[in-house]
JSON list of C-alpha atoms and ligand atoms in Angstrom, two decimals:
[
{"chain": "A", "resi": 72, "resn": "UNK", "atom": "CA", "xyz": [28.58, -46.90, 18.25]},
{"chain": "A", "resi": 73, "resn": "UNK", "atom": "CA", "xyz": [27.80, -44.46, 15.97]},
{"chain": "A", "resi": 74, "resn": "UNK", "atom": "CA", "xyz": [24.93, -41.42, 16.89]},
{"chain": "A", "resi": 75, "resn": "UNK", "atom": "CA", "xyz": [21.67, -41.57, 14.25]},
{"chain": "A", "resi": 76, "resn": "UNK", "atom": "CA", "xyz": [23.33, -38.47, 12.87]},
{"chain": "A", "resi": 77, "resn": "UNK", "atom": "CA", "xyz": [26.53, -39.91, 12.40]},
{"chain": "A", "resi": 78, "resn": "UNK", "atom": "CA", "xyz": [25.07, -42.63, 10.65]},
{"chain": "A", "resi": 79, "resn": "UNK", "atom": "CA", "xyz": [23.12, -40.26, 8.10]},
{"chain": "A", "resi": 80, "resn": "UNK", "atom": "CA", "xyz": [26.34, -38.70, 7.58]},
{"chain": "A", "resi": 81, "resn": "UNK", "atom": "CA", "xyz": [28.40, -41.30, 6.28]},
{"chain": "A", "resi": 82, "resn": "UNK", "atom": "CA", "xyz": [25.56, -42.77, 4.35]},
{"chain": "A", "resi": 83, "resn": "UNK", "atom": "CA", "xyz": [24.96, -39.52, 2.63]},
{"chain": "A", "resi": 84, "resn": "UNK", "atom": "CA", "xyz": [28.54, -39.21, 2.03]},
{"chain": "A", "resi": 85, "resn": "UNK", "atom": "CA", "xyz": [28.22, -42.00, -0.75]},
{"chain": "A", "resi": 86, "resn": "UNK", "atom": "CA", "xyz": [24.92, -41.41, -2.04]},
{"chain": "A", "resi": 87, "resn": "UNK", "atom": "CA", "xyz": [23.06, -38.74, -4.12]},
{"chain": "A", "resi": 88, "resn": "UNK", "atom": "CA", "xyz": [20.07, -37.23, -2.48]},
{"chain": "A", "resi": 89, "resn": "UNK", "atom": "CA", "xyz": [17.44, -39.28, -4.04]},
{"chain": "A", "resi": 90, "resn": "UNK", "atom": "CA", "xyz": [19.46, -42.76, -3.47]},
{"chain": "A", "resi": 91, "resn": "UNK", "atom": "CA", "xyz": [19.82, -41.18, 0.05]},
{"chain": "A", "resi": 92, "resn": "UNK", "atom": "CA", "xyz": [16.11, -40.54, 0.84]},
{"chain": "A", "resi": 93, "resn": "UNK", "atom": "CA", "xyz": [15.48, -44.20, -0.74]},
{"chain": "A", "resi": 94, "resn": "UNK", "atom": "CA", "xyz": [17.25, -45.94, 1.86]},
{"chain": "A", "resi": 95, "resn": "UNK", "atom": "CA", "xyz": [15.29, -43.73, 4.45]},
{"chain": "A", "resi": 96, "resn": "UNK", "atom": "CA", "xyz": [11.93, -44.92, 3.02]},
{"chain": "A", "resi": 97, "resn": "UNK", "atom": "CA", "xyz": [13.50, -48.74, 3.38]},
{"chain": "A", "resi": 98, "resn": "UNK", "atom": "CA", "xyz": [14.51, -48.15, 6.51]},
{"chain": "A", "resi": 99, "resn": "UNK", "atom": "CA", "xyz": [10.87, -46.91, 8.06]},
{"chain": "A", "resi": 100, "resn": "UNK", "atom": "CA", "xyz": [9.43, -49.65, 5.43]},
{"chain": "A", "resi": 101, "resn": "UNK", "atom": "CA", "xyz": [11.32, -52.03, 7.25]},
{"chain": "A", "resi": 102, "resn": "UNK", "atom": "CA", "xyz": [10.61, -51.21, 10.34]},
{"chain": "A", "resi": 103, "resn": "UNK", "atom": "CA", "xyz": [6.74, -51.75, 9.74]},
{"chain": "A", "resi": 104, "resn": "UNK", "atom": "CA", "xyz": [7.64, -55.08, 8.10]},
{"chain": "A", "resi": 105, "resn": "UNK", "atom": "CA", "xyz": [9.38, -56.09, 11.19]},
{"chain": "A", "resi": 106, "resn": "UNK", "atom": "CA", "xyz": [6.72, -55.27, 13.57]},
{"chain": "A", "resi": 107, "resn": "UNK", "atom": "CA", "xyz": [3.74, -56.83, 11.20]},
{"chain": "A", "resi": 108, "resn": "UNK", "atom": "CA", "xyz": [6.08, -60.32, 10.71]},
{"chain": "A", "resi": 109, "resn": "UNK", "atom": "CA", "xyz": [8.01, -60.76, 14.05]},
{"chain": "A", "resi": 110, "resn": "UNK", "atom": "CA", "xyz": [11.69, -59.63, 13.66]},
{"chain": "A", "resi": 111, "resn": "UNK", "atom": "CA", "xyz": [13.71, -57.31, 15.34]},
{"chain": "A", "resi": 112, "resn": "UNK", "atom": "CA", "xyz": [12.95, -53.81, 14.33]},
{"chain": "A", "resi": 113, "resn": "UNK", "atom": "CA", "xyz": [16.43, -52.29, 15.33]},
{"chain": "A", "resi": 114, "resn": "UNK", "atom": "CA", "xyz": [18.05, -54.47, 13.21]},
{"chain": "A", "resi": 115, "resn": "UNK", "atom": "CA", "xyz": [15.34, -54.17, 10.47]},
{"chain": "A", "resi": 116, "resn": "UNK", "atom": "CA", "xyz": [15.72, -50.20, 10.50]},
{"chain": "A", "resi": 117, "resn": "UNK", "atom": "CA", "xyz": [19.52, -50.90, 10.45]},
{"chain": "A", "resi": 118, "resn": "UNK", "atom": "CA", "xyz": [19.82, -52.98, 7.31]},
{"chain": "A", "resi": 119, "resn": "UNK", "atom": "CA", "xyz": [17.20, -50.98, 5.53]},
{"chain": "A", "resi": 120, "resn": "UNK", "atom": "CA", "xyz": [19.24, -47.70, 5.96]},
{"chain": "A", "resi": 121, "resn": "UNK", "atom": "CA", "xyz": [22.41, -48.99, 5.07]},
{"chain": "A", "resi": 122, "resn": "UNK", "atom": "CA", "xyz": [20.69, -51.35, 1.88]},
{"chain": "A", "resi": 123, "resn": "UNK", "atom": "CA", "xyz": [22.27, -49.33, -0.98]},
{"chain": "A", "resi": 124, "resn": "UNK", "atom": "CA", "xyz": [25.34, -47.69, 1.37]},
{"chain": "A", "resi": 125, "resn": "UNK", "atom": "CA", "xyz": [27.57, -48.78, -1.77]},
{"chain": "A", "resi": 126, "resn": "UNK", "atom": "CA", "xyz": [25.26, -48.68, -4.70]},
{"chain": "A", "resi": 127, "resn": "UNK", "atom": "CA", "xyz": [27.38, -45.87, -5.78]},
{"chain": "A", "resi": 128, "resn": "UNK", "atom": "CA", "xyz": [30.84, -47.27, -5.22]},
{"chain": "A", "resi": 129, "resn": "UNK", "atom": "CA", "xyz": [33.12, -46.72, -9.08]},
{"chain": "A", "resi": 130, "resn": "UNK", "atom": "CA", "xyz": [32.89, -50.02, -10.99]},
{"chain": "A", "resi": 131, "resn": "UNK", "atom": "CA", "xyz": [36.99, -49.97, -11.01]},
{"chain": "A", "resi": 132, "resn": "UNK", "atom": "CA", "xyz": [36.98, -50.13, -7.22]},
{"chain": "A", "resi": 133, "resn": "UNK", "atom": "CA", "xyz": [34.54, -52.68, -6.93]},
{"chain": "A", "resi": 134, "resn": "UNK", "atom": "CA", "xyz": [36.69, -54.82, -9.97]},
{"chain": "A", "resi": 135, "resn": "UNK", "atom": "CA", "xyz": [40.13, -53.89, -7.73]},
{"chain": "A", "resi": 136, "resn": "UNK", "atom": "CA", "xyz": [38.30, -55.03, -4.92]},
{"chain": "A", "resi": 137, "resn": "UNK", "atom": "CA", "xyz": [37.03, -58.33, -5.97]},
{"chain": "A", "resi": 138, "resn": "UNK", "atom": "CA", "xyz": [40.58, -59.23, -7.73]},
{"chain": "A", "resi": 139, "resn": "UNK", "atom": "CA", "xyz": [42.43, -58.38, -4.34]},
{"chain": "A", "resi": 140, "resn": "UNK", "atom": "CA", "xyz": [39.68, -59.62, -1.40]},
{"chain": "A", "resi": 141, "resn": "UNK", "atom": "CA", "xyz": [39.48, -63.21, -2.27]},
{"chain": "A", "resi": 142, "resn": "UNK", "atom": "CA", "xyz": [35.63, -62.46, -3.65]},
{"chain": "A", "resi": 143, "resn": "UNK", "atom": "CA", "xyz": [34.56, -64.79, -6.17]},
{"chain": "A", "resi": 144, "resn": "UNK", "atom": "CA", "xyz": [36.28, -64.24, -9.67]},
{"chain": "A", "resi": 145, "resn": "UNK", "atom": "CA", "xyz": [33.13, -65.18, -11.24]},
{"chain": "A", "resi": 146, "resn": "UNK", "atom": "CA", "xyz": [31.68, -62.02, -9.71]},
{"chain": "A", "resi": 147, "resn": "UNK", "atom": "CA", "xyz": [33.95, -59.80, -12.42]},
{"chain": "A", "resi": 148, "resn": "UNK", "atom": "CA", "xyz": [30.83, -61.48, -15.05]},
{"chain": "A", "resi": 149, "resn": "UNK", "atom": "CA", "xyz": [28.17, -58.73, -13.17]},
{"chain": "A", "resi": 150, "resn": "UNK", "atom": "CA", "xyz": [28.10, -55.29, -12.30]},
{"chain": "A", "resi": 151, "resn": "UNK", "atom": "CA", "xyz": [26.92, -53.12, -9.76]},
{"chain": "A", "resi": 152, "resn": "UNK", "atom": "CA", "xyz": [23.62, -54.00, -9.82]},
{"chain": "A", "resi": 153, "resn": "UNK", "atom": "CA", "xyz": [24.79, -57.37, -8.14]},
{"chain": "A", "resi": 154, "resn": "UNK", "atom": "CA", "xyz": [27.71, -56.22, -6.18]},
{"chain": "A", "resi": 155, "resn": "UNK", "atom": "CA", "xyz": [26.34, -53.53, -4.59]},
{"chain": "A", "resi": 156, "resn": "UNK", "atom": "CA", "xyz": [24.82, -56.29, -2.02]},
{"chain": "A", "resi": 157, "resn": "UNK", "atom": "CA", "xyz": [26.96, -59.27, -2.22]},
{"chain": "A", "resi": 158, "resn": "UNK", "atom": "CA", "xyz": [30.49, -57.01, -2.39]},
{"chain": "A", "resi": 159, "resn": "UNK", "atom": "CA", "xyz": [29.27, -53.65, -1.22]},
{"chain": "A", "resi": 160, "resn": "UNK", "atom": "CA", "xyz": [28.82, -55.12, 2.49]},
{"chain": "A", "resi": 161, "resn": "UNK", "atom": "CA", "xyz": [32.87, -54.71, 2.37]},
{"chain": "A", "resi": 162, "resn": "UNK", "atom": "CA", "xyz": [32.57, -51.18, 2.62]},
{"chain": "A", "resi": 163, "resn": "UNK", "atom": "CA", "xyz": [30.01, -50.79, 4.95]},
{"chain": "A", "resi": 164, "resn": "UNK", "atom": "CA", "xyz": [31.66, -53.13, 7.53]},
{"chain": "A", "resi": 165, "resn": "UNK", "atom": "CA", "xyz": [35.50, -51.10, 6.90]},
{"chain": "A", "resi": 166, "resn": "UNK", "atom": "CA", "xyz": [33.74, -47.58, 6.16]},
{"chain": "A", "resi": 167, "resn": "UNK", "atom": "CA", "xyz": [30.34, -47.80, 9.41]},
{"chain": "A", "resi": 168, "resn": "UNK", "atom": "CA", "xyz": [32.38, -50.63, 11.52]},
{"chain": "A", "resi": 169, "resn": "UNK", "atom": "CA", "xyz": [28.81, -52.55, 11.33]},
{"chain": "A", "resi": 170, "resn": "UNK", "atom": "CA", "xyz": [29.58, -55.86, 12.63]},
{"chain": "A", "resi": 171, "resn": "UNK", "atom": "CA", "xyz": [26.05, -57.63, 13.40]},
{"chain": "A", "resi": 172, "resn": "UNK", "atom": "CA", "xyz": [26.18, -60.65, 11.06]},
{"chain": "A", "resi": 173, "resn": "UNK", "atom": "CA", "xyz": [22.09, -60.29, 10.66]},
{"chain": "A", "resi": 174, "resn": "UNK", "atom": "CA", "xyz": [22.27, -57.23, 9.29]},
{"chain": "A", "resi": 175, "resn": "UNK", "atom": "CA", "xyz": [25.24, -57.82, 6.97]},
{"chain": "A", "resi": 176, "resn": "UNK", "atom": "CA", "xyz": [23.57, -61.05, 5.50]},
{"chain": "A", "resi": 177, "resn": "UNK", "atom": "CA", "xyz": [20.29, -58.82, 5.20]},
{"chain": "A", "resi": 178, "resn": "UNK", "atom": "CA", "xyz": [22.53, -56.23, 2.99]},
{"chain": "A", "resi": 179, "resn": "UNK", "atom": "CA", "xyz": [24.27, -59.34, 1.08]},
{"chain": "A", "resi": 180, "resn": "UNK", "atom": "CA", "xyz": [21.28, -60.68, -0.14]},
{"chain": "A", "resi": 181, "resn": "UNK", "atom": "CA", "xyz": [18.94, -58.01, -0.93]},
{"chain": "A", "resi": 182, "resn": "UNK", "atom": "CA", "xyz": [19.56, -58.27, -4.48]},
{"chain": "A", "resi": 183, "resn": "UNK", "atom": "CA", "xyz": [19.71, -61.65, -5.54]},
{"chain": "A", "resi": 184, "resn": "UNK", "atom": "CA", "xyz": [17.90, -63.11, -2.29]},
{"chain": "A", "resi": 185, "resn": "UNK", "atom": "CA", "xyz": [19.57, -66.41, -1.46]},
{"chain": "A", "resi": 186, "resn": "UNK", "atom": "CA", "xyz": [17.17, -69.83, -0.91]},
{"chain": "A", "resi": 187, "resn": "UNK", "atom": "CA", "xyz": [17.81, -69.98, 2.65]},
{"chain": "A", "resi": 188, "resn": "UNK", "atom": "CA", "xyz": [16.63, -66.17, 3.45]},
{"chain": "A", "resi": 189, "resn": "UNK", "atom": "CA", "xyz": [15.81, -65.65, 6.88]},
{"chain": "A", "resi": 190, "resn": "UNK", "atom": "CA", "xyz": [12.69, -63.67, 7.78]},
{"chain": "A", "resi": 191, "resn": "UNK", "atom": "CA", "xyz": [15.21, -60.40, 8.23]},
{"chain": "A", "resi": 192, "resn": "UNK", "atom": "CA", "xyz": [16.58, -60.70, 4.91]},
{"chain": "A", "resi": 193, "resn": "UNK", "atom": "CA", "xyz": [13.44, -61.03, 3.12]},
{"chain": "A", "resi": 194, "resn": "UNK", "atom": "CA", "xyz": [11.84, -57.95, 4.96]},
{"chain": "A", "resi": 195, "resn": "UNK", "atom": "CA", "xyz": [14.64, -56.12, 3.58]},
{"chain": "A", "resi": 196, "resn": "UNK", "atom": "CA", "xyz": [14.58, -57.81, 0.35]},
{"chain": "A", "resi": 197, "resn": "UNK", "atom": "CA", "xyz": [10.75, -56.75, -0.12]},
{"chain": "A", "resi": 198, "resn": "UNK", "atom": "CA", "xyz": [11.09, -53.51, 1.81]},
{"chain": "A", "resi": 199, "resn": "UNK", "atom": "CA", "xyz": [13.29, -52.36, -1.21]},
{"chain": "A", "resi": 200, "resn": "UNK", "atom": "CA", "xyz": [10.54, -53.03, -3.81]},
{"chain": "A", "resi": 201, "resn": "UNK", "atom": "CA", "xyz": [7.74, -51.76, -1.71]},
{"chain": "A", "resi": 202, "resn": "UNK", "atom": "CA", "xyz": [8.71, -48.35, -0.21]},
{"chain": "A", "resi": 203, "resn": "UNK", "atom": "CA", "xyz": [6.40, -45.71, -0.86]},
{"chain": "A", "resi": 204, "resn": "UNK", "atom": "CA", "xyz": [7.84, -44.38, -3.54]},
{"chain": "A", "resi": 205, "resn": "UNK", "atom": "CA", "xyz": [7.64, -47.28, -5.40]},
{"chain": "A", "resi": 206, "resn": "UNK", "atom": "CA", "xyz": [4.58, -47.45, -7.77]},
{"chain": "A", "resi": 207, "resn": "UNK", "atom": "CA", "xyz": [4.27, -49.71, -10.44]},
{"chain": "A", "resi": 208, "resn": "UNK", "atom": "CA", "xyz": [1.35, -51.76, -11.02]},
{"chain": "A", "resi": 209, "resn": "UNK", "atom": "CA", "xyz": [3.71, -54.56, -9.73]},
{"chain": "A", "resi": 210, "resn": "UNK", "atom": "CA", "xyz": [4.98, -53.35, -6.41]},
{"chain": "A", "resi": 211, "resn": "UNK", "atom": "CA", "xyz": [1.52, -52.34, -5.60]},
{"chain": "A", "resi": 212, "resn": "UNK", "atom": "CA", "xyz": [0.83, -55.98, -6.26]},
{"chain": "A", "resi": 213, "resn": "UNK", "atom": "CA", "xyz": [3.71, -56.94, -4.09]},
{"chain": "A", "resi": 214, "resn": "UNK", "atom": "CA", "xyz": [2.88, -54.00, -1.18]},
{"chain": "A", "resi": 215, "resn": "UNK", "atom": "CA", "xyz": [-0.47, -55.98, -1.01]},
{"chain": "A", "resi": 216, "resn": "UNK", "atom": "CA", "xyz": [0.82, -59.09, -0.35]},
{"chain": "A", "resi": 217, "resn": "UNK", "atom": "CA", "xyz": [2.84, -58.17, 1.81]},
{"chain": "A", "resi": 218, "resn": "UNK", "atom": "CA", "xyz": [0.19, -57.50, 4.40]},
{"chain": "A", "resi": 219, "resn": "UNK", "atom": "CA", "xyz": [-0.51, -61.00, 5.02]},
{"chain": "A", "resi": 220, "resn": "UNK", "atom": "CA", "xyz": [2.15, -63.36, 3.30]},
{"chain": "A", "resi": 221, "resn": "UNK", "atom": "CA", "xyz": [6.04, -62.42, 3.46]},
{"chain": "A", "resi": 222, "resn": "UNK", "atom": "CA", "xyz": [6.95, -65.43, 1.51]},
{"chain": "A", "resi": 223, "resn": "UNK", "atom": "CA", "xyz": [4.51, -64.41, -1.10]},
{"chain": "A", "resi": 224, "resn": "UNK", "atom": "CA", "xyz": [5.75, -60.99, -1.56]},
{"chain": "A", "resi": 225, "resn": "UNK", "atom": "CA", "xyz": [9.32, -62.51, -1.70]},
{"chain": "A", "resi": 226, "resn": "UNK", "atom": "CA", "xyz": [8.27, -64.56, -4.56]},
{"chain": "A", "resi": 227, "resn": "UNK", "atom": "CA", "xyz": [6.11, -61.81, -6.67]},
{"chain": "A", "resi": 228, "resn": "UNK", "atom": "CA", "xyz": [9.38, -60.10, -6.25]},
{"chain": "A", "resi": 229, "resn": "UNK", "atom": "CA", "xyz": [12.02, -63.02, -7.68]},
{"chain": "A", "resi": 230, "resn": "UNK", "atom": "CA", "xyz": [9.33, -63.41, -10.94]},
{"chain": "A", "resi": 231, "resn": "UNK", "atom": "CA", "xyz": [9.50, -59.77, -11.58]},
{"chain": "A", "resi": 232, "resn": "UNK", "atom": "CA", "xyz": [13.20, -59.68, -11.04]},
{"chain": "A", "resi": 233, "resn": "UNK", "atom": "CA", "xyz": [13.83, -62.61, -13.30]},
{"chain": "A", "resi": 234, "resn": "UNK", "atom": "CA", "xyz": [11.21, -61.34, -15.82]},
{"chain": "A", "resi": 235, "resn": "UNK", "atom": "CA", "xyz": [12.94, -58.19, -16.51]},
{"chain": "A", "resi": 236, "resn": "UNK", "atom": "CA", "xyz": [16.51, -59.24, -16.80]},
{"chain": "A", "resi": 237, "resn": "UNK", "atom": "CA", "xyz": [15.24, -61.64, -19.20]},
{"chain": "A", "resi": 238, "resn": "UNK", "atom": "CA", "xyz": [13.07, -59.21, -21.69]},
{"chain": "A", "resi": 239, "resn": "UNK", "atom": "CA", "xyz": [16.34, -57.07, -21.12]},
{"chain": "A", "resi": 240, "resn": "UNK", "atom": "CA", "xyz": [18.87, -60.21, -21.81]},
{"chain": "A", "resi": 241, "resn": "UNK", "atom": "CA", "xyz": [20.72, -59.32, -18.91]},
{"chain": "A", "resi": 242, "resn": "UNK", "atom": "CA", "xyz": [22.98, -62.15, -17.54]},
{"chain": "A", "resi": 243, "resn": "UNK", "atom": "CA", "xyz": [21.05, -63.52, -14.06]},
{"chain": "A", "resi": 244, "resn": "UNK", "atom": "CA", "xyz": [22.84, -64.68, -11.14]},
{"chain": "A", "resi": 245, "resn": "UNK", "atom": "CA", "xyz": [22.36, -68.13, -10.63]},
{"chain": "A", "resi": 246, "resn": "UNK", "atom": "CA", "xyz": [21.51, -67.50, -7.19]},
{"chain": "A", "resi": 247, "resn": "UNK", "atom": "CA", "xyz": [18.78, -65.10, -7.92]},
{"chain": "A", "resi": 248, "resn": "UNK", "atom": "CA", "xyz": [17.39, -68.33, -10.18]},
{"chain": "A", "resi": 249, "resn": "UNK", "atom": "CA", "xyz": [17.87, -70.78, -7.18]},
{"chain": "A", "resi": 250, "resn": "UNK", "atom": "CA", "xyz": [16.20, -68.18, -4.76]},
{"chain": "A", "resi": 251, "resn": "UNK", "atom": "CA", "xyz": [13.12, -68.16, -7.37]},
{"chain": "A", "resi": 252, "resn": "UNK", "atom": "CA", "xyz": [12.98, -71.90, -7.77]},
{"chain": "A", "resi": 253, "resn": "UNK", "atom": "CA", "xyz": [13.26, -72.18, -3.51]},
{"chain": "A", "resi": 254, "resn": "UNK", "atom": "CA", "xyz": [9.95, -69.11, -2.87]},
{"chain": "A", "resi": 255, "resn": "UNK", "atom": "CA", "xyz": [8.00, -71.47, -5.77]},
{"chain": "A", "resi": 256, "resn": "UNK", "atom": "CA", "xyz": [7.40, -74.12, -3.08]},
{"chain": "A", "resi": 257, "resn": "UNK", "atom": "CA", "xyz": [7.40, -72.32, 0.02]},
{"chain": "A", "resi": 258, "resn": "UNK", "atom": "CA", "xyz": [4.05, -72.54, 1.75]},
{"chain": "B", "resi": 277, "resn": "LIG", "atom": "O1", "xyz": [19.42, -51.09, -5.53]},
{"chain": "B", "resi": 277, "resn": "LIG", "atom": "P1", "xyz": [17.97, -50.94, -5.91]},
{"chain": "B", "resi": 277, "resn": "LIG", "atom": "O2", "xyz": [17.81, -50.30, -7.27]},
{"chain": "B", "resi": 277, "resn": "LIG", "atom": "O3", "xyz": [17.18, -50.19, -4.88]},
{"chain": "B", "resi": 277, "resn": "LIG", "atom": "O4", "xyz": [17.31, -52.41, -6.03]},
{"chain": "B", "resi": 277, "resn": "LIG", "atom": "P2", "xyz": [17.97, -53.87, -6.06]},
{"chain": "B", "resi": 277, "resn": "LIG", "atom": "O5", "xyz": [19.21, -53.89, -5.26]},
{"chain": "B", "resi": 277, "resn": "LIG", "atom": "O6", "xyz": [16.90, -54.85, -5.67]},
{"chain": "B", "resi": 277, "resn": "LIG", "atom": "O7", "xyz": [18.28, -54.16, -7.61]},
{"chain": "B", "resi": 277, "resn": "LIG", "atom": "C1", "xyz": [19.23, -53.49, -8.36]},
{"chain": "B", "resi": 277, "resn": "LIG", "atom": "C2", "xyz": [19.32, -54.05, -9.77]},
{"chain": "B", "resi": 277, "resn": "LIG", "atom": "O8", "xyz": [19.88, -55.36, -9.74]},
{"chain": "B", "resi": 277, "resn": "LIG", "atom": "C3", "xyz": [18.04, -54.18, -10.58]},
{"chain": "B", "resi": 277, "resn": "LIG", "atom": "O9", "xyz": [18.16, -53.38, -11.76]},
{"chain": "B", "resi": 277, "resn": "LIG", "atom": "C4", "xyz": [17.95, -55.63, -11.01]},
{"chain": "B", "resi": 277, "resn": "LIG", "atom": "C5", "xyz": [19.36, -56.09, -10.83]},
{"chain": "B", "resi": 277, "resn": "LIG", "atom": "N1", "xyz": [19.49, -57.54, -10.57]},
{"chain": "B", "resi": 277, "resn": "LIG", "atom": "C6", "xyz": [18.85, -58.30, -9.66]},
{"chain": "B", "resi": 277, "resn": "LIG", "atom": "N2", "xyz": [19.19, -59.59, -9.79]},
{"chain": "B", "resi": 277, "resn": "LIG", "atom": "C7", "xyz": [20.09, -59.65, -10.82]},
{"chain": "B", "resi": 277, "resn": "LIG", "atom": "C8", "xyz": [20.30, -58.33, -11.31]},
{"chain": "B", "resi": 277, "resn": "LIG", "atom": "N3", "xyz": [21.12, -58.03, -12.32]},
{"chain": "B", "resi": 277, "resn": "LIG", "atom": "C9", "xyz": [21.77, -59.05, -12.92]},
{"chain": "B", "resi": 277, "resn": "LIG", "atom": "N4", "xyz": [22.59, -58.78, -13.93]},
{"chain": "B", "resi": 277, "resn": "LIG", "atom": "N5", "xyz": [21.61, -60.34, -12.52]},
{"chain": "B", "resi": 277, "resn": "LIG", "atom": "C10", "xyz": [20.80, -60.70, -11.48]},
{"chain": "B", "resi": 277, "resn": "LIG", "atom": "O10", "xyz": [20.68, -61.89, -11.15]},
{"chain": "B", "resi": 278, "resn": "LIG", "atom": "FE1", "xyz": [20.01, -52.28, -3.91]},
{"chain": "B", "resi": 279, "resn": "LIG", "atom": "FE1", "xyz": [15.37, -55.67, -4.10]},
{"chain": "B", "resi": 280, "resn": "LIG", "atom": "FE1", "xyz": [17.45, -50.18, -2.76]}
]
């Protein structure tokens, strides 16, 4: 186990300052989610900090990687907006030695989501979009309904996600689609 401040160490080794004092903000964001819906707050805090650990990873290490891991080749279609979760986990588990699958599915899917999101993943999922910093009309939107509805908040996030990517013809993950289509119908 590593000490708090040997855990802000190696995640400021790979991030700039303000990517940095982002995941700090998810992290304490996290936390509150946690307590307000029911999860575990260590493990909330956890995957928040750690979120964006390899946002920042060079796009020729993340292709060398996903040739030589057995990732999915389709993967090599994206970039690092989408591997930063699904692939950047790799480094976090070889780099931290983070093990607890929770909080590595958390980090996996707080990009494109996944249909079958637990309650942890979507608090990390929505704590990324609502942190304080954040504050367009639409995570204000989202902050708010994320006082009483998780699932809600989830979903205002997957529109605005799918919304932009389309106005900016950027190729969407299937999975981010399928997430969208599965928080449509959820209570
Ligand atoms: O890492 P952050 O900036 O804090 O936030 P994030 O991980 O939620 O999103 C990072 C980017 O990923 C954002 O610009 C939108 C993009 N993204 C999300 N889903 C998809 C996607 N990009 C593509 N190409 N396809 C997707 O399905
Ligand atoms: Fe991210
Ligand atoms: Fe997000
Ligand atoms: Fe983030």
């Amino acid at each position: 186990g590593h000490t708090r401040a040997e855990l802000l160490a190696l995640l400021h080794n790979r991030l700039d300052d303000a990517r940095y004092a982002h995941c700090v903000r998810v992290e304490q964001t996290a936390r509150e989610l946690a307590r307000r819906f029911g999860a575990d707050e260590a493990r909330a805090g956890l995957a928040g900090l750690f979120h964006d650990y390899a946002k920042q990873v060079p796009v020729e290490t993340y292709r060398t990687l996903i040739q030589r891991q057995g990732f999915d080749r389709a993967l090599l279609n994206y970039s690092r907006g989408v591997w930063h979760g699904l692939v950047g986990t790799w480094f976090i588990k070889t780099e931290v030695g983070i093990t607890d699958p929770a909080v590595i599915q958390a980090i996996e899917r707080h990009t494109t989501g996944d249909p079958e999101m637990t309650v942890l993943d979507q608090i990390i999922f929505v704590a990324d979009f609502i942190e304080p910093a954040r504050d367009l009309p639409v995570e204000a939107k989202c902050r708010e309904a994320a006082q009483t509805s998780l699932t809600e908040a989830t979903r205002i996030e997957l529109e605005n996600t799918l919304t932009y990517l389309i106005a900016k013809r950027q190729i969407v993950y299937p999975k981010t689609l399928l997430t969208y289509n599965a928080f449509l119908t959820k209570e």
